[in-house]
């Protein structure tokens, strides 16, 4: 158990819909990272938050957004969903701003139908 | 374009055999990490290599960082079915991890 909790574990939704994925980092970790994993692209970095503030952006679509709350949990919002958004979405956390050792949650498997 | 290329993408071997998988890049990294991911789980960090030429051992797993800090290899001795999984390498640069697509290893009992 990495100590990072993601909910829900599975999510099936229709195209055009909006979903919210939730992540609770390890106790004491200030940084949260979101990744998307698909068979063809591998593990792609989306966005990082540190202590409530956005720190780095990767290949995140404009239809996607995230935030980190004062209690340090984070949410990833995906809107206007397309079939191609079907993937595993992982949250990871680390103690510091630098991503030198990341602990991953079990992921949310999103299926868009 | 993938920053880190891992080869082979898929490898199936018999229990007890040895195997080596590779992680290559044209970029220099301050350090490189190896993770193992099992089905339905997130990646789990195995090792971080920092110094060019560094070799680290974790039981039957041997990790090597290239002298130029652009590539790495993972060697498994006497593979066990429990070694089955997706091995991901990740380069650390600009305070961010860049992952390869992984080496899918299957060890057949």
Short mmCIF file of C-alpha atoms in Angstrom, two decimals:
data_model
loop_
_atom_site.label_atom_id
_atom_site.label_comp_id
_atom_site.label_asym_id
_atom_site.label_seq_id
_atom_site.Cartn_x
_atom_site.Cartn_y
_atom_site.Cartn_z
CA UNK A 1 0.00 0.00 0.00
CA UNK A 2 1.58 3.27 -1.19
CA UNK A 3 -0.57 5.42 1.06
CA UNK A 4 -2.04 7.27 -1.93
CA UNK A 5 -5.78 6.76 -2.32
CA UNK A 6 -7.67 7.25 -5.55
CA UNK A 7 -11.40 7.08 -6.10
CA UNK A 8 -13.25 5.75 -7.91
CA UNK A 9 -11.32 2.69 -9.06
CA UNK A 10 -13.46 2.29 -12.17
CA UNK A 11 -15.62 4.77 -14.04
CA UNK A 12 -17.73 4.26 -17.14
CA UNK A 13 -19.33 7.27 -18.75
CA UNK A 14 -20.66 8.50 -22.06
CA UNK A 15 -19.04 10.85 -24.54
CA UNK A 16 -19.64 14.50 -23.80
CA UNK A 17 -19.95 13.95 -20.08
CA UNK A 18 -17.84 15.36 -17.24
CA UNK A 19 -16.21 13.35 -14.45
CA UNK A 20 -14.14 14.11 -11.37
CA UNK A 21 -11.34 11.88 -10.14
CA UNK A 22 -10.17 12.22 -6.57
CA UNK A 23 -6.78 11.68 -4.96
CA UNK A 24 -5.67 11.72 -1.34
CA UNK A 25 -1.87 11.90 -1.09
CA UNK A 26 0.29 10.15 1.47
CA UNK A 27 0.15 11.75 4.87
CA UNK A 28 2.51 14.73 4.93
CA UNK A 29 3.16 14.83 1.17
CA UNK A 30 2.68 18.29 -0.29
CA UNK A 31 3.08 17.48 -3.99
CA UNK A 32 0.45 15.77 -6.10
CA UNK A 33 0.97 14.69 -9.70
CA UNK A 34 -1.56 13.44 -12.21
CA UNK A 35 -0.66 11.02 -15.00
CA UNK A 36 -2.57 9.43 -17.85
CA UNK A 37 -1.58 5.93 -18.97
CA UNK A 38 -2.72 4.45 -22.26
CA UNK A 39 -1.38 1.53 -24.25
CA UNK A 40 -0.08 3.64 -27.12
CA UNK A 41 1.28 6.64 -25.18
CA UNK A 42 2.51 5.08 -21.98
CA UNK A 43 2.55 7.11 -18.77
CA UNK A 44 2.10 10.80 -19.59
CA UNK A 45 2.52 13.58 -17.06
CA UNK A 46 -0.51 15.88 -16.89
CA UNK A 47 -0.08 18.36 -14.06
CA UNK A 48 1.54 18.93 -10.67
CA UNK A 49 0.36 20.78 -7.59
CA UNK A 50 2.45 21.70 -4.59
CA UNK A 51 0.80 22.85 -1.39
CA UNK A 52 -2.28 24.05 -3.24
CA UNK A 53 -0.57 25.79 -6.14
CA UNK A 54 -0.04 24.62 -9.68
CA UNK A 55 3.69 23.96 -10.23
CA UNK A 56 4.05 22.27 -13.59
CA UNK A 57 1.95 21.39 -16.59
CA UNK A 58 2.51 18.57 -19.00
CA UNK A 59 0.38 17.21 -21.81
CA UNK A 60 -2.91 18.25 -20.28
CA UNK A 61 -5.81 19.06 -22.57
CA UNK A 62 -7.79 22.29 -22.13
CA UNK A 63 -10.86 20.13 -21.40
CA UNK A 64 -9.05 18.85 -18.31
CA UNK A 65 -8.40 20.78 -15.12
CA UNK A 66 -7.21 20.03 -11.64
CA UNK A 67 -6.95 21.58 -8.23
CA UNK A 68 -5.45 20.86 -4.85
CA UNK A 69 -7.45 21.75 -1.77
CA UNK A 70 -6.25 23.07 1.62
CA UNK A 71 -6.36 19.55 3.06
CA UNK A 72 -3.99 18.59 0.19
CA UNK A 73 -6.33 16.22 -1.58
CA UNK A 74 -6.62 16.81 -5.30
CA UNK A 75 -9.26 16.44 -7.97
CA UNK A 76 -8.86 16.01 -11.70
CA UNK A 77 -11.82 17.18 -13.73
CA UNK A 78 -12.33 15.82 -17.22
CA UNK A 79 -15.03 17.40 -19.36
CA UNK A 80 -16.52 16.97 -22.83
CA UNK A 81 -15.21 13.45 -22.72
CA UNK A 82 -14.19 11.70 -25.92
CA UNK A 83 -13.59 8.01 -26.65
CA UNK A 84 -9.85 8.70 -26.75
CA UNK A 85 -9.89 9.85 -23.14
CA UNK A 86 -10.37 6.26 -22.04
CA UNK A 87 -7.27 5.43 -20.03
CA UNK A 88 -5.86 4.79 -16.59
CA UNK A 89 -5.42 7.97 -14.58
CA UNK A 90 -2.86 7.87 -11.81
CA UNK A 91 -2.20 10.22 -8.98
CA UNK A 92 1.20 10.26 -7.29
CA UNK A 93 2.50 12.18 -4.33
CA UNK A 94 5.87 13.16 -2.98
CA UNK A 95 7.06 14.99 0.08
CA UNK A 96 8.75 17.83 -1.69
CA UNK A 97 8.26 19.99 -4.73
CA UNK A 98 10.84 18.02 -6.67
CA UNK A 99 9.53 14.78 -8.10
CA UNK A 100 12.47 12.67 -6.97
CA UNK A 101 10.46 9.86 -5.47
CA UNK A 102 6.82 9.52 -6.33
CA UNK A 103 4.35 7.17 -4.69
CA UNK A 104 1.51 6.15 -6.96
CA UNK A 105 -2.09 5.35 -6.19
CA UNK A 106 -3.86 2.37 -7.73
CA UNK A 107 -5.36 4.50 -10.45
CA UNK A 108 -8.82 5.16 -11.86
CA UNK A 109 -9.74 3.25 -14.99
CA UNK A 110 -11.91 5.54 -17.09
CA UNK A 111 -13.92 4.08 -19.94
CA UNK A 112 -15.76 6.47 -22.23
CA UNK A 113 -18.46 4.81 -24.32
CA UNK B 1 8.32 11.48 -29.69
CA UNK B 2 9.06 9.40 -26.60
CA UNK B 3 11.90 10.84 -24.57
CA UNK B 4 12.85 7.43 -23.22
CA UNK B 5 12.83 4.34 -25.40
CA UNK B 6 12.54 0.99 -23.69
CA UNK B 7 13.39 -2.28 -25.38
CA UNK B 8 12.23 -4.89 -25.84
CA UNK B 9 8.60 -3.86 -25.44
CA UNK B 10 7.62 -7.41 -24.57
CA UNK B 11 9.67 -10.32 -23.26
CA UNK B 12 8.51 -13.79 -22.27
CA UNK B 13 10.93 -16.20 -20.59
CA UNK B 14 10.94 -19.42 -18.61
CA UNK B 15 11.39 -19.43 -14.85
CA UNK B 16 15.08 -19.61 -13.96
CA UNK B 17 16.34 -17.81 -17.06
CA UNK B 18 18.13 -14.48 -17.04
CA UNK B 19 16.94 -11.38 -18.85
CA UNK B 20 18.07 -7.84 -19.58
CA UNK B 21 15.90 -4.90 -20.61
CA UNK B 22 17.06 -1.50 -21.73
CA UNK B 23 16.12 2.14 -21.37
CA UNK B 24 17.72 4.59 -23.81
CA UNK B 25 17.54 8.31 -24.41
CA UNK B 26 19.35 11.06 -26.27
CA UNK B 27 18.93 13.29 -23.22
CA UNK B 28 21.07 13.46 -20.11
CA UNK B 29 19.27 12.98 -16.82
CA UNK B 30 20.30 13.97 -13.31
CA UNK B 31 19.09 10.54 -12.21
CA UNK B 32 17.03 7.66 -13.49
CA UNK B 33 14.44 5.54 -11.74
CA UNK B 34 13.02 2.09 -12.38
CA UNK B 35 9.46 1.19 -11.40
CA UNK B 36 7.51 -2.06 -11.61
CA UNK B 37 3.80 -2.00 -12.32
CA UNK B 38 1.53 -4.99 -11.87
CA UNK B 39 -1.96 -5.28 -13.40
CA UNK B 40 -4.50 -3.14 -11.58
CA UNK B 41 -1.84 -1.34 -9.57
CA UNK B 42 0.18 1.81 -9.80
CA UNK B 43 3.93 1.82 -10.49
CA UNK B 44 6.14 1.07 -7.50
CA UNK B 45 9.63 2.54 -7.27
CA UNK B 46 12.40 -0.09 -7.31
CA UNK B 47 15.57 1.97 -7.48
CA UNK B 48 17.08 5.36 -8.27
CA UNK B 49 20.49 5.58 -9.95
CA UNK B 50 22.30 8.88 -9.81
CA UNK B 51 25.96 8.57 -10.80
CA UNK B 52 27.11 7.70 -14.32
CA UNK B 53 28.32 4.09 -14.36
CA UNK B 54 26.54 3.32 -11.10
CA UNK B 55 25.41 -0.26 -10.49
CA UNK B 56 22.77 -1.08 -7.89
CA UNK B 57 21.56 -4.51 -6.84
CA UNK B 58 18.18 -5.35 -5.39
CA UNK B 59 18.19 -9.10 -4.65
CA UNK B 60 18.17 -10.71 -8.13
CA UNK B 61 17.76 -7.39 -9.96
CA UNK B 62 20.81 -5.44 -11.13
CA UNK B 63 20.41 -1.88 -12.36
CA UNK B 64 23.09 0.01 -14.26
CA UNK B 65 23.22 3.68 -15.20
CA UNK B 66 25.20 4.50 -18.32
CA UNK B 67 28.42 6.47 -18.04
CA UNK B 68 26.88 9.41 -19.90
CA UNK B 69 23.69 9.25 -17.79
CA UNK B 70 21.54 8.76 -20.90
CA UNK B 71 20.69 5.09 -20.63
CA UNK B 72 20.14 2.29 -18.18
CA UNK B 73 19.68 -1.44 -18.06
CA UNK B 74 17.91 -3.85 -15.75
CA UNK B 75 19.16 -7.41 -15.47
CA UNK B 76 17.16 -10.10 -13.69
CA UNK B 77 18.97 -13.26 -12.65
CA UNK B 78 17.06 -16.55 -12.35
CA UNK B 79 13.71 -14.92 -13.05
CA UNK B 80 10.72 -15.96 -10.95
CA UNK B 81 7.00 -15.75 -11.84
CA UNK B 82 6.75 -12.97 -9.25
CA UNK B 83 9.01 -10.84 -11.46
CA UNK B 84 6.22 -10.63 -14.04
CA UNK B 85 5.18 -7.05 -14.60
CA UNK B 86 5.67 -3.85 -16.57
CA UNK B 87 9.06 -2.30 -15.86
CA UNK B 88 9.10 1.45 -16.37
CA UNK B 89 12.15 3.65 -16.48
CA UNK B 90 11.82 7.33 -15.68
CA UNK B 91 14.36 10.06 -16.24
CA UNK B 92 14.58 12.86 -13.73
CA UNK B 93 15.18 16.27 -15.29
CA UNK B 94 13.76 19.76 -14.76
CA UNK B 95 12.24 18.51 -11.49
CA UNK B 96 9.99 16.19 -13.44
CA UNK B 97 9.81 12.47 -14.25
CA UNK B 98 9.65 11.44 -17.91
CA UNK B 99 8.56 7.83 -18.35
CA UNK B 100 9.28 5.34 -21.05
CA UNK B 101 6.47 3.07 -22.32
CA UNK B 102 7.82 0.15 -20.38
CA UNK B 103 9.16 -3.38 -20.78
CA UNK B 104 6.42 -5.97 -20.31
CA UNK B 105 8.07 -9.04 -18.77
CA UNK B 106 6.29 -12.37 -18.42
CA UNK B 107 7.98 -15.20 -16.53
CA UNK B 108 6.43 -18.57 -17.26
CA UNK B 109 6.50 -21.14 -14.44
#
